[in-house]
Coordinates of C-alpha atoms in Angstrom, one line a residue:
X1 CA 8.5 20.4 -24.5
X2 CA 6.8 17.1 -24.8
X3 CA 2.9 16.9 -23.5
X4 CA 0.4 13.9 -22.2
X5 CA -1.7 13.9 -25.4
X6 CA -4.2 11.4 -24.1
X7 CA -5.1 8.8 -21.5
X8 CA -6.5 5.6 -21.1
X9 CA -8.1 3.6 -19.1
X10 CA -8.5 0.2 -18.4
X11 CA -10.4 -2.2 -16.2
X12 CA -8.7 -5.0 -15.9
X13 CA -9.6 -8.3 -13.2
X14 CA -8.3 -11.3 -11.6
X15 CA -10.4 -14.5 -10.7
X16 CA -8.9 -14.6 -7.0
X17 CA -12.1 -15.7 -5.5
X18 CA -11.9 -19.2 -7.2
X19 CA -9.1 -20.2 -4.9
X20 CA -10.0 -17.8 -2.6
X21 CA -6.7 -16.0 -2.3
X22 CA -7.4 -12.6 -0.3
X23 CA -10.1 -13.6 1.6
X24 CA -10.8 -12.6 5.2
X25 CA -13.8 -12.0 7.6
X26 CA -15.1 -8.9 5.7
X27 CA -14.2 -9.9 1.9
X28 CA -14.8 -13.5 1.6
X29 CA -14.7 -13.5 -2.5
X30 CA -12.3 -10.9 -3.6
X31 CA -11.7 -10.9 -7.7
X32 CA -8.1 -9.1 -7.2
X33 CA -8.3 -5.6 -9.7
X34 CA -7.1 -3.0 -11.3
X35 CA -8.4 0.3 -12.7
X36 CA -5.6 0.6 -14.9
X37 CA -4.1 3.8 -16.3
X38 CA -1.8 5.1 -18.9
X39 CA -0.9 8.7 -19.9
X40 CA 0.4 8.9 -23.1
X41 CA 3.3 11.2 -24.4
X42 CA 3.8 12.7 -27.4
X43 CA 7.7 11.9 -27.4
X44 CA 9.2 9.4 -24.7
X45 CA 8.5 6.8 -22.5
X46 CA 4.4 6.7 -21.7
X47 CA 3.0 6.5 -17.5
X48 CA 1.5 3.8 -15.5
X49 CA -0.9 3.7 -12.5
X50 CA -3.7 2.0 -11.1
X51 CA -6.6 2.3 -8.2
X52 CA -6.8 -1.4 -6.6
X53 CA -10.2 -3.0 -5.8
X54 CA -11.8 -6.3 -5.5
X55 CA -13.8 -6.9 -8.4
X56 CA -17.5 -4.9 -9.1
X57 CA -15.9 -1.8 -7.8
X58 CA -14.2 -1.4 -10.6
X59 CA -17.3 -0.2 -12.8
X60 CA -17.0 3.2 -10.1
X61 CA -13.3 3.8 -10.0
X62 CA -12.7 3.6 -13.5
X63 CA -15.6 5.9 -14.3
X64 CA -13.8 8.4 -11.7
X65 CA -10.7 8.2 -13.1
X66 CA -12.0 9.1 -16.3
X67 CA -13.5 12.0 -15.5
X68 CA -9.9 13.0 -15.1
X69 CA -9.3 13.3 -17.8
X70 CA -9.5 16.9 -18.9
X71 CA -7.2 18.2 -16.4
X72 CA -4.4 15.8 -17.5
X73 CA -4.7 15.8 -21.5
X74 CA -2.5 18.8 -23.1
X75 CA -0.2 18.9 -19.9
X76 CA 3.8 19.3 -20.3
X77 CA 5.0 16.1 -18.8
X78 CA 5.5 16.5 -15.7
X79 CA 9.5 16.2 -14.5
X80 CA 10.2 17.7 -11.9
X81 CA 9.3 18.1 -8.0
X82 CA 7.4 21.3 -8.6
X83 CA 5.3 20.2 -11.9
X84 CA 4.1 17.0 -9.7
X85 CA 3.2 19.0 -6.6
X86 CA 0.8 21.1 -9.1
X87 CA -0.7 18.4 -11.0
X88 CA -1.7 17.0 -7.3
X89 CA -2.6 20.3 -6.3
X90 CA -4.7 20.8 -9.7
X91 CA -6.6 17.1 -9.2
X92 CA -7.6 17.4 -5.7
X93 CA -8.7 20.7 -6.1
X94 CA -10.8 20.1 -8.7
X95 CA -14.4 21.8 -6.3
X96 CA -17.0 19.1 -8.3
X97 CA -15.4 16.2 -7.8
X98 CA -13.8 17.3 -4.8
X99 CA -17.7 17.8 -3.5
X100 CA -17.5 13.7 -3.6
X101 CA -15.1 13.3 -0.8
X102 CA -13.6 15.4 0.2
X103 CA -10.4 14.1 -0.6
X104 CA -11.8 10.3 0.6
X105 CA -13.1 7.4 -1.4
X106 CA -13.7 6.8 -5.0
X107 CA -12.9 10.2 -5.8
X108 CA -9.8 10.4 -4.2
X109 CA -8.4 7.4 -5.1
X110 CA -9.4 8.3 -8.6
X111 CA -6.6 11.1 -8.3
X112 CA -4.3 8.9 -6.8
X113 CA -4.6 6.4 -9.5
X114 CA -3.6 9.6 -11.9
X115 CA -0.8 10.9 -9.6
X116 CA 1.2 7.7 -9.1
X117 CA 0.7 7.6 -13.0
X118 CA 2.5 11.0 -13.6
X119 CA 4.9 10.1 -11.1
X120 CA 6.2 6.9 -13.2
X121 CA 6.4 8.9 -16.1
X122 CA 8.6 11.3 -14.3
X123 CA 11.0 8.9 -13.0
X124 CA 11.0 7.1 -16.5
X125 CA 12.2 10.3 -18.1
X126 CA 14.9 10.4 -15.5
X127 CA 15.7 7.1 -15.7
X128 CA 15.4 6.7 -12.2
X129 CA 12.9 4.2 -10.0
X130 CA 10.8 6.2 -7.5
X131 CA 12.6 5.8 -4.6
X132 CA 15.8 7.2 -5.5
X133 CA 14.2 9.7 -8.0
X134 CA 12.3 10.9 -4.4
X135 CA 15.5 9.9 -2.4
X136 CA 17.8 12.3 -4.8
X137 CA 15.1 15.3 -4.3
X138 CA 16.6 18.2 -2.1
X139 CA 14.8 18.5 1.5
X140 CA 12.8 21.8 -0.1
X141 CA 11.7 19.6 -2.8
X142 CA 10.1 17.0 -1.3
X143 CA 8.4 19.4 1.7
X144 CA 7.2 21.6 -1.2
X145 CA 5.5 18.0 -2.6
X146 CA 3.1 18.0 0.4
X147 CA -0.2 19.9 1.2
X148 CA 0.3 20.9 4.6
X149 CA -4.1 22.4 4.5
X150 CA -4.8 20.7 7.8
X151 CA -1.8 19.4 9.0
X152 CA -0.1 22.0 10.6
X153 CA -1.3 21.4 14.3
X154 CA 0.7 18.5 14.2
X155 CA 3.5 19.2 11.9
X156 CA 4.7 22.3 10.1
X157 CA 6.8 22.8 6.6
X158 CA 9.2 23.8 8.8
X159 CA 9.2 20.8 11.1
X160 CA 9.2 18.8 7.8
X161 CA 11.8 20.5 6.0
X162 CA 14.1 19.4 9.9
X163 CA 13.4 15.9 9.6
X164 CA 14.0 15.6 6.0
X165 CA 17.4 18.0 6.4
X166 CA 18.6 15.6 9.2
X167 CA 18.5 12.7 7.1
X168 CA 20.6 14.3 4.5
X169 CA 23.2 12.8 6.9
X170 CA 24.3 9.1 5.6
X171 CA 21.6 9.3 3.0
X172 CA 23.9 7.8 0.0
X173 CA 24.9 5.0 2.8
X174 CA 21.5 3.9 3.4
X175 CA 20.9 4.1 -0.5
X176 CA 23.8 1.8 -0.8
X177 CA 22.7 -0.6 1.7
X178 CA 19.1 -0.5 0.1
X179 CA 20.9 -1.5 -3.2
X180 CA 22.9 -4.4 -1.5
X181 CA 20.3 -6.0 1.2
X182 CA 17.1 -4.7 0.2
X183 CA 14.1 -3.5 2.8
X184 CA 12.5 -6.2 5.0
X185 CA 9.4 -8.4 4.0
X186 CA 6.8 -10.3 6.3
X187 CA 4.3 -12.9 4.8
X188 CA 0.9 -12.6 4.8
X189 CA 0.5 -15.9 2.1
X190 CA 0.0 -18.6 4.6
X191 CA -3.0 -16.8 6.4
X192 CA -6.1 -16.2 4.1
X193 CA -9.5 -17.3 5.8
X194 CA -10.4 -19.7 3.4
X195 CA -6.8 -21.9 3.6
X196 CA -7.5 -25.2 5.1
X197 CA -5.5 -26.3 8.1
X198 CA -3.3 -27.9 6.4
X199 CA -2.1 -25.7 3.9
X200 CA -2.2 -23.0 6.8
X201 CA 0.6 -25.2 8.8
X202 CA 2.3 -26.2 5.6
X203 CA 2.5 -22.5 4.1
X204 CA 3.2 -21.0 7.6
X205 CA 6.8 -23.6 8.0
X206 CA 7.6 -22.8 4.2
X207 CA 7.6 -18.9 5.3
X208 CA 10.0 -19.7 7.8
X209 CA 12.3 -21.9 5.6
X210 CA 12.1 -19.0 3.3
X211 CA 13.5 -16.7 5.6
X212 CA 10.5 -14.7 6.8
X213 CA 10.7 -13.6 10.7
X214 CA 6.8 -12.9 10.8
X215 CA 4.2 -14.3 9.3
X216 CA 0.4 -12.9 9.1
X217 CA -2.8 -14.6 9.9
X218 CA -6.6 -13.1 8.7
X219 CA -9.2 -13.6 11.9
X220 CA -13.1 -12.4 12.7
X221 CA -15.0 -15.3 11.8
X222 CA -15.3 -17.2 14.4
X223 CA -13.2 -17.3 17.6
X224 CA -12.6 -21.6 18.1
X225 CA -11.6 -21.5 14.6
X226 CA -9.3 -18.1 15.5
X227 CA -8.0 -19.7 18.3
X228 CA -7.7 -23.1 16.9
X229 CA -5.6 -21.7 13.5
X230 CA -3.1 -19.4 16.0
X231 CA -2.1 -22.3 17.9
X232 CA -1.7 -24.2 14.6
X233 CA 0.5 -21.5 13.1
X234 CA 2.5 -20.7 16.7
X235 CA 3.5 -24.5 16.6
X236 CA 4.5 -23.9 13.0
X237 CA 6.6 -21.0 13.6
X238 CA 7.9 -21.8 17.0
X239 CA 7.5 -18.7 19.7
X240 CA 10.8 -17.1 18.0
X241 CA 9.0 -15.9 14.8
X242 CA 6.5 -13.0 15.4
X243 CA 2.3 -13.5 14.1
X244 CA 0.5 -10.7 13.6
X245 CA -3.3 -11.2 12.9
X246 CA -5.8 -9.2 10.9
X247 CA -9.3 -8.5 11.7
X248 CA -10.1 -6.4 8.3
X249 CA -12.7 -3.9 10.2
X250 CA -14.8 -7.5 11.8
X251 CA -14.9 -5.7 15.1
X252 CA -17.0 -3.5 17.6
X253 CA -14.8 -2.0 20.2
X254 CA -15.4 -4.5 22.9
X255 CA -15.7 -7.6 21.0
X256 CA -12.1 -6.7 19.5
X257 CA -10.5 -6.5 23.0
X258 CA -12.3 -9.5 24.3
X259 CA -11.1 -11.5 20.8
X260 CA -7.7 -10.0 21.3
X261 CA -7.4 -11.0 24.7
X262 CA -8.4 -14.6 23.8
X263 CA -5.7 -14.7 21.6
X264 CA -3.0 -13.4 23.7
X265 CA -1.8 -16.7 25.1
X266 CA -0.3 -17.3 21.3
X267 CA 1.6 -13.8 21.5
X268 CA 0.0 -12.3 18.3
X269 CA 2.2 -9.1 17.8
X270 CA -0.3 -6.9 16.5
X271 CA -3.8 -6.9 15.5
X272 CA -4.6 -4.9 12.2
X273 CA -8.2 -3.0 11.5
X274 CA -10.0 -4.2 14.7
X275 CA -12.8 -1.6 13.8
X276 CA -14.4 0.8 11.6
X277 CA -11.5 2.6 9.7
X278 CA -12.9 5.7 10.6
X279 CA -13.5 5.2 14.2
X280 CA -10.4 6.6 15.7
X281 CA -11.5 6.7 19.3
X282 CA -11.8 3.5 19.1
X283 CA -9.0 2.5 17.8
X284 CA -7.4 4.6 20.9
X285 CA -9.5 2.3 23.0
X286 CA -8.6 -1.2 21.6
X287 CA -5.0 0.2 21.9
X288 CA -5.3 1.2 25.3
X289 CA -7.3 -2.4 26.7
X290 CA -5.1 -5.0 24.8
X291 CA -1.2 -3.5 25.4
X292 CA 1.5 -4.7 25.0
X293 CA -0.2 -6.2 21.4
X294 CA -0.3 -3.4 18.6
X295 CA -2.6 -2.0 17.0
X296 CA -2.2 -1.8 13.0
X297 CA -4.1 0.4 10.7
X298 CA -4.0 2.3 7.6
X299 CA -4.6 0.3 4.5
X300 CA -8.4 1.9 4.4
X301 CA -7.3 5.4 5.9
X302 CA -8.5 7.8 3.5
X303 CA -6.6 10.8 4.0
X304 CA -3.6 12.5 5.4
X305 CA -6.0 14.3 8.1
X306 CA -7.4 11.0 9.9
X307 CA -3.8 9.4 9.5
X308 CA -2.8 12.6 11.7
X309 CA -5.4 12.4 14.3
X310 CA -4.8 8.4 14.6
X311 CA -0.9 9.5 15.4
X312 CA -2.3 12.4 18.4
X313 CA -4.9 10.1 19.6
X314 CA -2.5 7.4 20.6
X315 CA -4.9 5.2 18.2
X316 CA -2.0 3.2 16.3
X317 CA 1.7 1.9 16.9
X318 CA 1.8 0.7 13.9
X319 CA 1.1 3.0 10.3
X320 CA 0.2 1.1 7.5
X321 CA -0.2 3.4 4.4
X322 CA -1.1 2.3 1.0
X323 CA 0.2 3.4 -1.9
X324 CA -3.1 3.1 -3.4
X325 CA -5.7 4.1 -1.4
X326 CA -5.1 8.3 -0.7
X327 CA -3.8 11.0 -3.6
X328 CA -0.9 9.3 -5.0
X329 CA 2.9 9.5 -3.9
X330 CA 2.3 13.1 -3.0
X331 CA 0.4 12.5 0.3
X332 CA 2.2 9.4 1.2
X333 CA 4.6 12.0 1.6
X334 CA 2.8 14.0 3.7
X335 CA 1.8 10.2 5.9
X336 CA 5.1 9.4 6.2
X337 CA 6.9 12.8 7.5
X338 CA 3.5 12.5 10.2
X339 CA 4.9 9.4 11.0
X340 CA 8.6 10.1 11.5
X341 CA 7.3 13.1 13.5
X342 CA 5.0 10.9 16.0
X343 CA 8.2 8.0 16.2
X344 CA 5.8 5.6 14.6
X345 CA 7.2 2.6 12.3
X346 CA 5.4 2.3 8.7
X347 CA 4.8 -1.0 7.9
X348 CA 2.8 -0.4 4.1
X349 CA -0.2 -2.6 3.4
X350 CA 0.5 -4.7 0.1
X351 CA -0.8 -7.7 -2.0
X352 CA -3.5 -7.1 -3.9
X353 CA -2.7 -6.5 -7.4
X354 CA 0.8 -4.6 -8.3
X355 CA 0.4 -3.0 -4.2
X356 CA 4.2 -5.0 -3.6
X357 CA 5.2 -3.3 -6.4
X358 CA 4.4 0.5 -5.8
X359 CA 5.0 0.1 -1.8
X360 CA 8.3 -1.1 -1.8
X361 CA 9.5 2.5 -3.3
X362 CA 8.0 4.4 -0.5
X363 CA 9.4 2.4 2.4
X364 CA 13.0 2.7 0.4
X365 CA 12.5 6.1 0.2
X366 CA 11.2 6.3 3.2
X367 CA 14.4 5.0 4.9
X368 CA 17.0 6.4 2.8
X369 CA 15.4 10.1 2.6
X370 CA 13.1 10.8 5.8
X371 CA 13.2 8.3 9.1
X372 CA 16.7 6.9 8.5
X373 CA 15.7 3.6 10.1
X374 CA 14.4 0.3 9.3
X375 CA 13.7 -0.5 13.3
X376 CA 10.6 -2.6 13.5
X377 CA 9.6 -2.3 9.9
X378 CA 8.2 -4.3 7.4
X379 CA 6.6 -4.1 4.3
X380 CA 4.1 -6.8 3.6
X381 CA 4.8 -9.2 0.9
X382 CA 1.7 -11.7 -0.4
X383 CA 3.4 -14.0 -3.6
X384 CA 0.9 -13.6 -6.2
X385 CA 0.3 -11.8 -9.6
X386 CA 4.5 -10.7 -9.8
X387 CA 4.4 -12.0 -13.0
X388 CA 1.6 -9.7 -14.6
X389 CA 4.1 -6.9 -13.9
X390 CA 7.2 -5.4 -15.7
X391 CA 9.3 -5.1 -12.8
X392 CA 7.8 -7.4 -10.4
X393 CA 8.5 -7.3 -7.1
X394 CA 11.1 -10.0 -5.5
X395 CA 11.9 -10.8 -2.0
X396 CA 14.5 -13.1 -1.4
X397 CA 15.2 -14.7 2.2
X398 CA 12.8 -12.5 3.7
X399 CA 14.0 -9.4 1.9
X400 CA 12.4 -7.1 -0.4
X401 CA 15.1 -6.6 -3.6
X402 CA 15.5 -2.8 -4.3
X403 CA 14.1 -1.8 -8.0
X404 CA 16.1 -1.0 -10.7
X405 CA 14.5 -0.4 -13.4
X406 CA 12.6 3.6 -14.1
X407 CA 9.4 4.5 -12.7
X408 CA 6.8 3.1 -10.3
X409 CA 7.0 -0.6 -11.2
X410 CA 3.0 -0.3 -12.0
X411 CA 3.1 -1.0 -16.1
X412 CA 1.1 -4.6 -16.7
X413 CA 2.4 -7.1 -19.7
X414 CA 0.6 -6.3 -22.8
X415 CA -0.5 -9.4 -22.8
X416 CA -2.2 -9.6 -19.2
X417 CA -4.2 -6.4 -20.7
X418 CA -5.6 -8.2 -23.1
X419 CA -6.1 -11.5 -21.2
X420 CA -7.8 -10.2 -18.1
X421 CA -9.9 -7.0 -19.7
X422 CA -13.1 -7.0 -18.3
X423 CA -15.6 -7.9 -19.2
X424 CA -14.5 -9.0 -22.8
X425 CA -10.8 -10.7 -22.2
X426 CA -10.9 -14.3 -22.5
X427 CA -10.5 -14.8 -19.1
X428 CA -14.3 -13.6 -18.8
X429 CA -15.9 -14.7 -21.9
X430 CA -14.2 -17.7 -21.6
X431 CA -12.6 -18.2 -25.1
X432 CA -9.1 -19.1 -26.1
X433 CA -6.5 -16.0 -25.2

């Protein structure tokens, strides 16, 4: 039986900020990175995962990740349903690191980071991508990958196991269809803060020439300039292609609904992380004030448990998990049978670095394996850093293309290792790569 002999683990950044791609009201100079990791095999293909941050946040994450370590090295390689729900079970339940969170922030995504890594070795071994290595699971597979500690007021195994057994129904259809038309994409390119007008307007029309029915706009810096860009971009677009706008956590609750309601005359369909990430109620009241727009959150969610109290308070209409940011592909899981219970569409949070290429697989999944449908769904697609990737993601006329190739899409070119290492790749030390 082959074993992860050892693991690695890299911290590896992009200088974003110098064009000031990613930038928004909270984050205005986001270096775009990665801590990076690889479990090694003793005989087969090796793993690939990563935590996302913005730059000096790295030091942390990677340091958490490491201390990892010990529970991964000398493990059979995980294959199987049952081996991956353990190894999650094994890192989150780990009581010291565990006292960091629990199960929220740098520790958390630590075990993410070494999940989603276990979970692209697995589907490399069966030479499947994620999504249909997931998809081709039984229903008691894939309930038995989910913790249910603190979930069962709102959704039992049993109510799981239903929703996952009813989509066993037209399952290889919708994988078919997957295959042939791929999962729908929005835009999110034309819209950082820092973009000139110009570029907004010219970006914003491209998106639409490109096939792209809704585009994405940052706002929370100032509201003339907020209100200035959306009518820019709605004359762009025309009223026939939707806008939604993004406040990245700018907001108190009242200052949200009375920027939301400023903005209303340009029909912005939803707004996404009007407040604290955290702040639940609030997000029930935002919700409740500004109707008919939506409210988006997720992408900073740091658990299963607040995703399920969002869902009973009413607090979002639209669930935007990351595959990055809670414990791996196991409790994305757990988010997105929570949001096929509730009726709520998923529309992931992406971008970043290598977040189009992980996410994709779990709205596939998603649709061929749990809510069946693709109604009002969209997974976020920001065209930048593709080519760093092995199996970059594509979207083509507003589509994301299915992947092919095994595992989790999240292995990085040799040569972007060595280029973009911090802090000694020539990218930082300045010297010839």
């Amino acid at each position: 039986m082959p074993h992860i002999v050892a693991m690695d683990v890299l911290d590896v950044r992009f200088p974003t900020s110098r064009e000031l791609d990613g930038s928004d009201a909270m984050n205005p100079d986001p270096d775009y990175s990665a801590a990076y990791v690889v479990l090694h095999a003793d005989e087969g293909p090796d793993g690939y995962g990563f935590a996302f941050t913005i730059g000096r946040g790295n030091d942390v994450q990677a340091a958490a990740i490491r201390a990892l370590e010990g529970h991964v090295v000398g493990l059979p390689v995980p294959e199987d349903a049952a081996a991956l729900a353990s190894l999650s079970q094994q890192l989150v339940g780990d009581s010291q690191l565990r006292w960091l969170g629990p199960e929220k922030g740098v520790a958390h995504m630590a075990v993410g980071a070494v999940v989603n890594a276990a979970w692209d070795l697995a589907a490399r071994r069966a030479d499947k991508p994620v999504w249909q290595f997931l998809s081709d699971m039984t229903p008691e597979e894939i309930v038995g990958l989910v913790d249910f500690r603190y979930l069962t007021d709102a959704i039992t195994p049993d109510e799981a196991y239903e929703i996952v057994n009813n989509a066993q129904k037209g399952k290889a259809e919708r994988a078919q269809e997957i295959i042939a038309n791929g999962y729908r994409a929005y835009t999110t390119s034309p819209g950082w803060l820092g973009y000139s007008d110009d570029k907004l307007v010219r970006l914003s029309k491209q998106a639409v020439a490109d096939g792209f029915d809704m585009i994405k706009l940052k706002v929370g810096g100032d509201l003339d300039d907020d209100i200035r860009r959306m009518r820019l971009a709605r004359e762009a677009v025309g009223d026939d292609v939707r806008i939604a706008v993004d406040a990245n956590q700018r907001w108190d609750v009242a200052v949200a609904v009375d920027w939301m309601t400023a903005l209303a005359p340009f029909n912005p369909y939803w707004i996404e992380e009007p407040t604290s990430p955290d702040d639940i109620l609030g997000h029930a009241a935002i919700a409740k004030q500004i109707a008919p727009i939506k409210v988006a959150t997720g992408e900073h969610v740091q658990n299963r448990v607040v995703f399920k109290q969002m869902l009973q308070a009413n607090a979002l209409e639209v669930l935007q998990l990351d595959a990055a940011r809670v414990g791996g592909v196991n409790e994305n899981v757990a988010i997105l049978l929570l949001a096929a219970k509730f009726g709520v569409p998923v529309c992931p949070h992406a971008g970043g670095v290598g977040l189009c290429e992980l996410v994709r697989h779990l709205s596939m999944f998603d649709y061929v394996a749990v809510s069946g449908t693709q109604q009002d769904r969209a997974i976020e697609w920001v065209d930048h850093l593709h080519e760093h990737f092995t199996d970059p993601a594509v979207v083509k006329a507003g589509y994301y293309l299915a992947p092919r190739k095994p595992g989790f899409s999240a292995r990085m070119h040799d040569a972007t290792l060595r280029r973009y290492r911090f802090p000694d790749g020539p990218e930082w030390t300045g010297e010839n790569s």
